[in-house]
Amino acid sequence: MNALSLFRQVVENRFDPDAVDALASFGGRPVIGFLDTGFPEELAIAAGFHPMLLTGDPSSGTATVDPYLDLSVPSRVRHLTEAMVTGRHDSVDVLCVTGGDRWLANTHGFLEAYRQISATPDFGDVYYLERVRGTYREHRDYNLRLHREFRAYLEDRSGNVIDDGELAAAISLTNETRALLRDVAILRTGDDPRISGVDAHTITMASMLMPKKAFNAALRQFLASEVPTAPAVARDSTRVFLSGSSLDHQRLHEIVESLPAVVVGEDTEFGARYAETPINESIDPMEAIADRYTFKAPESWAFGIKRRIAMKVDAAVAARADVEVFLHLLNDTATGWDFPDQRRALQEQGIHVVALTDQDYAFDDAQAVSEKLAEFISHSSGEHNIMKKAEA
Amino acid sequence: MTGLKESPITEIKAAPAWKGARSKKRLASSAEATALNRAYTTRMWEDIANGESFVFGYGPMELFNAMDLYLVLPVQYGSVMAAKQLFEHYQGAIDERGYFRSLSNYESLPLGYCFQPDPEIAPYGGLPKPSAIVGGYMTEPAIYELYAREFGSPIYLMDDPHRQASIPPRWWEGPEWRNENLIDFNVREFEGCVRFLESVTGKPYSETRLREYLQRADEMAEYYWKITDLAYKSAGPAPYTATDAYTEVGIFETHFGHEWALDHVKGMYREVKEKVENREVAVEGERMRLLWAGTPLWFNLGFYNAWEESHGAIFVETMYLPRAQRMMQPDRRNALRAAYMRRHMKYTGPSQRSAAELIVAQSRDYRIDGVVLPARGATREASASSRFMAEALRREGIAVLLLDYSPFDNAAWDEDAMRAEVTEFIEQIEGSR
């Protein structure tokens, strides 16, 4: 099996850790599930866990959780909770919910309340790791304090004392993953992208599902052996940059690339940005981890609108995008406050922007979205374009 | 397309949104609260117009009060905009900038004024440049950052982490359970806020003065607690309903600690006590007590009186006055710590489970027959708890209605449909007796 096929199979089997284990051995390590990229994987790796991203399933309904979740719950969180309460992730040993995004953090409360309603499935341990939303000195110090508490929990749970040498090794490992993923990003930004957006997204997702060592080896193989012989993808296609709500699946990439278009980059947390902000290996590892997770590119729920807009615009320009597709998922109340400034700055750079607002997580109306995007791409005039789901 | 470019603001103004009925108040204290609040507000806006410092944002009111700083809450200003039928006008201005309408709420509505500063139309003659923006207890930091940018005012962000791994049952009783690290962090945030406010407003902070404010605030909280217990726990019909309580919110939410506010609450307590002793009730023949457990319909408070004559059904609330019991903080040695402790996590607690436990206990305590919950949930702390609350209430045999409404968009309000749903709910409860 070539490396790309491995990554695809891992992502397809993400609801079955045993199958992922068979594809890329966990080495008998217990699995700790996480929900977003604010989770400090390095601490889990150093404690002997296998950190694994948990996602919702866009192909499933949400009938089990709908009676318990308010109408205002964003659809990504709804699908994620559905996956949990229907046992998709019940072989995970520990589930860690991270703070910051108020809605994702609410998953912790949903599971606690759901436990009172149903004894099954057994989620195992659920750990809540708070994360404050700013970058003031006390915010970074508080994150460091919380990371230390989490480290103590992991040591207690695993029976392994984490020494700083193991933590430094885990940091090197994840930094290597990020460096390799940045090499993948470079393949997308050249004149003729050498890799599709769908494949790039698959590779990034696989990096959060597979043990890092095995992933790094497979990605090195992919870069060395598979890329040089692969044809350029989508020559002369419209170069699309994706922004807005974070998606932990690739349906939007698939919709875009079903058109004469290629996704050359994203500024969302499960896209190219996961590879950014390596951890400083020259200072105390706990301090370095606190720095990375406090100062990395701010998510839409975090403080730092000016910095965020600048980063997003720089990323779209660096990817040499022709157009940007800005996704706003229904009830994602954090995402969208940057949009007008982002759009204005991109238009000044000659990059046209379309917004898909109030979309559902599963893209049930993919055909309508596709038609609208096709229209936008073929008639992109630089004017303000917004397509509401209701009109799709 | 949003459709807003096809619907200019001038056209929207020509077709004002639906306006709700006036509410009934039974307490003389309610009229006093309205008058006091109006006088305070008038003085505040006059002072602000004359250059007095004010904070725009959200945060510990007792601290602002003790520093002689006026506080204008975006959510409060936004609700006045909506009450004056200006929701479409200002939301339209926000839409025109390219923000998505589905992000709109009371907290963001004043951005419409930033984008279209029209003192002739805006409540209180508009918003001058605030001395400071404070983002505390907030939902989305970006909204406050936009205020700071648009006004050109300095901003201080105060994050308020609140969730923790475990919360004891009946968390509102018993010893302090909040994580000490979390408290320390928040106190440091307050310390930073004090230094920021002293720097940008020139107003001094005095620990002694804050302690005095907190002492009066605690006294007020104790009176509110007694008032609630007298009104809702006493045998027989209640002496006031949700509409009196909502009128008191103007004092409750912003004036804790002022001497005049304490005097007012003492008077309210005397009045309610007298009414209970004399069996003076709000609604003769009260047969049913409903709890409105969401954000009030500020644009339509008369809604809560609609079933009093026809069905003997009254509404009570638990979001404001009953919360006072959980706000008292007798240890005021570190005044900033006390200021933090008295407000933090006091609405519903920090989780869905804590919110569900509280509403069941309150429903029992206040002899509630049915609870109306917002189907879309609230916006902060244990947001999105409604359905877990409903599940817990039903397990206890308490009827629940989940009502799908927007608490701020009066244009979207369907009075007939909402009344029909509540009427059916009331009649179902009657039928089940």
XYZ file of C-alpha atoms in Angstrom, chain B:
433
model
C -27.243 37.542 -1.270
C -28.225 38.930 2.090
C -31.047 40.901 0.540
C -30.081 43.957 2.561
C -28.850 45.921 -0.392
C -32.252 45.403 -1.922
C -33.910 46.584 1.324
C -32.472 49.962 2.222
C -32.656 51.060 5.818
C -35.067 53.865 5.027
C -37.616 51.343 3.843
C -37.161 49.264 6.952
C -37.809 52.313 9.114
C -41.028 52.942 7.293
C -42.399 49.611 8.451
C -41.782 49.443 12.192
C -41.628 46.041 13.803
C -44.392 44.696 15.918
C -44.635 46.193 19.415
C -45.657 44.281 22.485
C -48.235 45.085 25.129
C -47.403 46.988 28.311
C -46.914 44.873 31.363
C -48.812 45.049 34.640
C -46.935 45.908 37.814
C -48.458 45.339 41.221
C -45.751 46.758 43.463
C -45.284 50.420 44.292
C -41.586 49.512 44.453
C -41.699 48.701 40.759
C -42.785 52.227 39.944
C -40.059 53.465 42.251
C -37.493 51.224 40.561
C -38.491 52.604 37.186
C -38.268 56.179 38.447
C -34.926 55.624 40.159
C -33.484 53.905 37.163
C -34.758 56.634 34.875
C -33.273 59.343 37.082
C -29.954 57.521 37.265
C -29.945 56.935 33.529
C -30.815 60.556 32.766
C -28.054 61.798 35.056
C -25.618 59.258 33.631
C -26.213 60.279 30.028
C -26.037 63.971 30.932
C -22.742 63.391 32.711
C -21.429 61.327 29.841
C -22.439 64.050 27.399
C -20.477 66.476 29.589
C -17.374 64.342 29.310
C -17.669 62.031 32.319
C -15.741 58.762 31.983
C -17.709 55.667 31.217
C -16.966 52.053 30.537
C -18.626 50.299 27.642
C -18.662 46.580 28.099
C -19.304 44.039 30.764
C -17.638 43.136 34.016
C -17.894 43.400 37.794
C -20.435 46.175 38.357
C -19.562 46.615 42.018
C -16.005 47.478 40.996
C -17.131 50.063 38.458
C -19.601 51.536 40.924
C -16.948 51.763 43.641
C -14.648 53.590 41.203
C -17.424 56.062 40.292
C -17.364 54.797 36.750
C -20.518 54.649 34.748
C -21.059 51.370 32.954
C -22.989 51.039 29.726
C -23.564 47.406 28.869
C -23.744 46.583 25.155
C -26.478 44.093 25.924
C -28.466 46.732 27.802
C -28.011 49.418 25.157
C -28.876 46.842 22.500
C -32.052 45.860 24.306
C -33.094 49.541 24.479
C -32.467 49.796 20.747
C -34.723 46.807 20.206
C -37.360 48.141 22.585
C -37.397 51.383 20.579
C -38.084 49.395 17.426
C -34.609 50.097 16.096
C -33.445 46.522 15.754
C -33.810 46.475 11.982
C -32.258 49.896 11.619
C -29.065 49.032 13.456
C -28.887 45.402 12.436
C -29.281 46.648 8.877
C -26.230 48.874 9.355
C -24.281 45.846 10.609
C -25.478 43.715 7.706
C -24.433 46.394 5.254
C -20.863 46.034 6.468
C -20.961 42.369 5.524
C -21.480 40.727 8.900
C -23.745 37.708 8.824
C -27.194 38.315 10.240
C -27.254 34.983 12.036
C -24.490 36.305 14.336
C -26.699 39.103 15.602
C -27.601 39.508 19.259
C -28.151 42.244 21.846
C -24.457 42.330 22.629
C -23.500 43.156 19.054
C -26.428 45.401 18.120
C -24.745 48.672 19.249
C -22.136 48.029 16.545
C -24.873 49.302 14.257
C -24.499 52.688 15.930
C -20.722 52.591 15.436
C -21.280 52.029 11.733
C -24.068 54.575 11.490
C -23.678 57.163 14.265
C -26.930 59.055 14.150
C -27.540 60.814 17.496
C -30.983 61.935 16.362
C -32.216 58.358 16.146
C -30.119 56.495 18.699
C -31.314 55.952 22.281
C -30.099 58.628 24.726
C -28.670 60.676 21.855
C -26.139 58.049 20.879
C -22.923 56.686 22.290
C -19.959 59.033 22.713
C -16.467 57.554 22.724
C -16.123 55.367 25.828
C -13.145 55.896 28.113
C -12.590 52.165 28.122
C -13.933 48.945 26.705
C -13.964 46.065 29.168
C -14.690 42.609 27.822
C -15.690 40.483 30.774
C -18.246 37.658 31.057
C -18.385 37.847 27.284
C -19.418 35.366 24.667
C -17.222 36.416 21.751
C -14.097 38.559 22.276
C -14.207 39.722 18.647
C -17.323 41.813 19.316
C -15.516 43.790 22.017
C -12.450 44.171 19.838
C -14.656 45.641 17.124
C -16.148 48.099 19.628
C -12.652 49.158 20.679
C -11.595 49.653 17.099
C -14.712 51.498 15.995
C -14.811 53.829 19.011
C -11.034 54.202 19.132
C -11.110 53.262 22.826
C -8.600 51.185 24.787
C -9.722 47.646 25.600
C -9.123 45.260 28.477
C -10.108 41.656 27.974
C -11.118 39.658 31.033
C -11.614 36.041 30.195
C -13.711 34.102 32.650
C -12.966 30.391 32.572
C -15.581 28.631 34.601
C -15.859 24.998 33.679
C -14.189 22.423 35.843
C -13.954 18.670 36.048
C -16.491 18.121 38.780
C -19.189 20.106 40.499
C -20.859 18.903 43.690
C -24.573 18.103 43.716
C -26.655 21.062 44.904
C -23.632 23.225 44.093
C -25.376 26.378 45.214
C -25.339 25.194 48.804
C -22.504 24.329 51.104
C -18.840 25.284 51.087
C -16.931 26.892 48.279
C -16.214 24.334 45.587
C -14.612 26.386 42.861
C -11.064 25.492 41.899
C -8.595 27.739 43.760
C -6.372 28.137 40.674
C -9.342 29.316 38.698
C -10.237 31.852 41.379
C -6.624 33.081 41.546
C -6.543 33.546 37.793
C -9.734 35.549 37.781
C -8.573 37.737 40.670
C -5.415 38.499 38.696
C -7.633 39.484 35.793
C -9.500 41.866 38.094
C -6.232 43.337 39.364
C -5.194 44.004 35.788
C -8.553 45.561 35.088
C -8.232 47.919 38.058
C -4.815 49.142 36.928
C -6.107 49.556 33.371
C -9.122 51.560 34.515
C -7.067 53.746 36.810
C -4.707 54.481 33.926
C -7.252 55.290 31.257
C -9.902 57.043 33.351
C -7.835 58.694 36.065
C -10.265 57.392 38.687
C -8.675 55.937 41.803
C -9.396 52.495 43.140
C -9.859 52.060 46.870
C -10.031 48.584 48.382
C -11.877 50.046 51.372
C -14.449 51.690 49.165
C -15.045 48.514 47.179
C -15.437 46.609 50.451
C -18.115 49.091 51.537
C -19.903 48.674 48.227
C -19.725 44.922 48.533
C -21.122 45.062 52.030
C -24.122 47.041 50.809
C -24.373 44.729 47.813
C -24.569 41.758 50.134
C -27.248 43.482 52.165
C -29.188 44.063 48.987
C -28.733 40.436 47.976
C -30.049 39.300 51.332
C -33.153 41.456 50.917
C -33.726 40.161 47.390
C -33.397 36.615 48.698
C -35.927 37.304 51.458
C -38.275 39.014 49.006
C -38.164 36.005 46.680
C -38.743 33.527 49.469
C -41.634 35.549 50.850
C -43.230 35.899 47.453
C -42.808 32.428 46.046
C -42.464 30.117 49.043
C -45.327 31.493 51.139
C -48.609 29.620 50.991
C -51.207 31.043 48.645
C -50.984 33.230 45.559
C -47.906 35.337 44.925
C -47.861 39.079 45.705
C -46.085 39.937 42.454
C -45.256 38.258 39.170
C -42.411 38.153 36.697
C -43.268 41.586 35.316
C -42.525 43.276 38.651
C -39.340 41.261 38.961
C -38.242 42.239 35.460
C -38.849 45.881 36.296
C -36.494 45.466 39.240
C -33.761 44.153 36.945
C -32.723 47.724 36.112
C -31.591 48.069 39.731
C -30.528 44.480 40.242
C -28.178 44.248 37.305
C -26.318 47.526 37.547
C -26.758 49.261 40.889
C -25.683 46.731 43.478
C -23.875 48.575 46.246
C -25.273 52.085 45.818
C -26.744 53.469 49.038
C -29.902 54.653 47.292
C -30.347 51.211 45.753
C -30.065 49.566 49.159
C -32.711 51.948 50.538
C -34.956 51.043 47.629
C -34.603 47.293 48.181
C -35.335 47.696 51.890
C -38.559 49.422 50.886
C -39.395 46.677 48.431
C -38.901 44.086 51.152
C -41.225 45.969 53.504
C -43.863 46.221 50.794
C -43.739 42.540 49.834
C -43.761 41.464 53.494
C -46.799 43.599 54.142
C -48.583 42.208 51.126
C -47.880 38.642 52.168
C -49.034 39.316 55.718
C -52.201 41.001 54.449
C -52.743 38.336 51.757
C -52.689 40.953 49.019
C -52.063 38.961 45.882
C -51.083 39.878 42.358
C -53.761 37.775 40.725
C -56.888 36.795 42.576
C -57.598 33.164 41.938
C -54.036 32.250 40.956
C -54.328 28.625 39.926
C -51.133 28.005 38.086
C -47.570 29.166 38.369
C -45.328 29.092 35.329
C -41.595 29.691 35.348
C -40.036 31.632 32.472
C -36.502 30.256 32.528
C -34.932 32.178 29.673
C -33.982 35.692 28.657
C -37.064 37.886 29.089
C -38.927 39.336 26.150
C -37.842 42.903 26.897
C -39.799 44.191 23.927
C -42.966 42.439 25.037
C -43.229 42.224 28.812
C -47.008 42.317 28.650
C -46.828 38.789 27.273
C -46.298 37.488 30.799
C -49.622 38.894 32.026
C -51.693 37.447 29.206
C -53.055 34.363 31.000
C -53.753 35.863 34.394
C -57.441 36.591 33.907
C -58.257 33.825 31.460
C -56.510 30.923 33.186
C -55.362 32.195 36.574
C -51.825 31.532 35.362
C -48.957 33.746 36.430
C -45.334 33.802 35.345
C -42.442 33.976 37.770
C -38.743 34.269 36.979
C -35.567 32.792 38.444
C -32.871 34.424 36.370
C -32.533 37.589 38.418
C -33.909 38.152 41.926
C -33.660 34.526 43.117
C -30.007 34.562 42.019
C -29.250 36.968 44.859
C -29.108 34.109 47.339
C -26.103 32.713 45.494
C -24.311 36.063 45.274
C -23.669 36.808 48.917
C -19.981 36.879 49.758
C -19.407 37.672 53.413
C -15.621 37.198 53.270
C -14.556 40.544 51.859
C -10.983 40.694 53.148
C -9.748 40.624 49.558
C -12.343 42.865 47.963
C -11.468 41.983 44.369
C -11.736 38.313 45.161
C -15.130 38.897 46.762
C -16.259 40.944 43.766
C -15.340 38.047 41.518
C -16.863 35.363 43.719
C -20.234 37.022 44.071
C -20.990 37.053 40.379
C -19.121 34.228 38.786
C -21.118 31.181 37.692
C -24.186 32.323 39.545
C -26.740 32.112 36.760
C -27.031 28.375 36.263
C -23.717 27.024 37.454
C -21.023 25.894 35.083
C -22.567 22.861 33.420
C -25.714 21.409 31.942
C -26.088 19.106 34.938
C -25.719 21.958 37.412
C -28.316 23.981 35.518
C -30.738 21.060 35.484
C -30.352 20.430 39.217
C -30.926 24.069 40.047
C -34.086 24.459 38.024
C -35.616 21.322 39.501
C -34.906 22.592 43.026
C -36.274 26.055 42.231
C -39.386 24.598 40.671
C -40.026 22.606 43.817
C -39.259 25.523 46.121
C -41.440 27.990 44.239
C -44.332 25.576 43.590
C -43.990 25.742 39.814
C -46.569 23.907 37.695
C -44.840 24.303 34.377
C -41.566 25.645 33.012
C -41.101 27.494 29.733
C -37.586 27.063 28.396
C -35.919 28.651 25.366
C -35.430 26.009 22.677
C -32.309 27.820 21.479
C -30.738 28.139 24.891
C -28.972 31.005 26.576
C -25.661 32.444 25.531
C -23.315 32.152 28.467
C -22.055 29.827 31.174
C -24.011 26.616 30.887
C -25.409 27.591 27.543
C -27.453 25.064 25.675
C -28.819 23.499 28.827
C -32.510 23.813 28.051
C -33.147 20.298 26.853
C -31.219 18.689 29.685
C -33.153 20.941 32.058
C -36.368 19.826 30.381
C -35.395 16.184 30.729
C -34.662 16.608 34.443
C -37.922 18.501 35.047
C -39.995 15.887 33.251
C -38.360 13.157 35.316
C -39.657 15.035 38.358
C -43.126 15.272 36.870
C -42.938 18.983 36.076
C -44.426 20.032 32.740
C -42.125 21.720 30.228
C -42.654 23.800 27.120
C -39.692 24.470 24.838
C -40.404 27.701 23.034
C -38.438 28.639 19.932
C -38.005 32.409 19.998
C -35.412 35.106 19.619
C -35.291 37.238 22.780
C -34.158 40.357 20.943
C -35.578 40.298 17.442
C -39.074 41.698 17.811
C -39.483 41.630 14.035
C -39.229 37.843 14.141
C -41.683 37.488 17.030
C -44.977 35.814 16.170
C -47.311 36.846 18.974
C -50.252 34.742 17.889
C -48.220 31.575 17.469
C -46.382 32.044 20.756
C -49.589 32.762 22.651
C -51.197 29.696 21.120
C -48.314 27.501 22.248
C -48.428 28.812 25.809
C -52.213 28.543 25.953
C -52.067 24.938 24.811
C -49.371 24.244 27.403
C -51.454 25.755 30.193
C -54.522 23.821 29.130
C -52.536 20.598 29.005
C -51.432 21.168 32.594
C -55.034 21.932 33.568
C -56.176 18.789 31.812
C -53.633 16.645 33.598
C -54.843 17.634 37.067
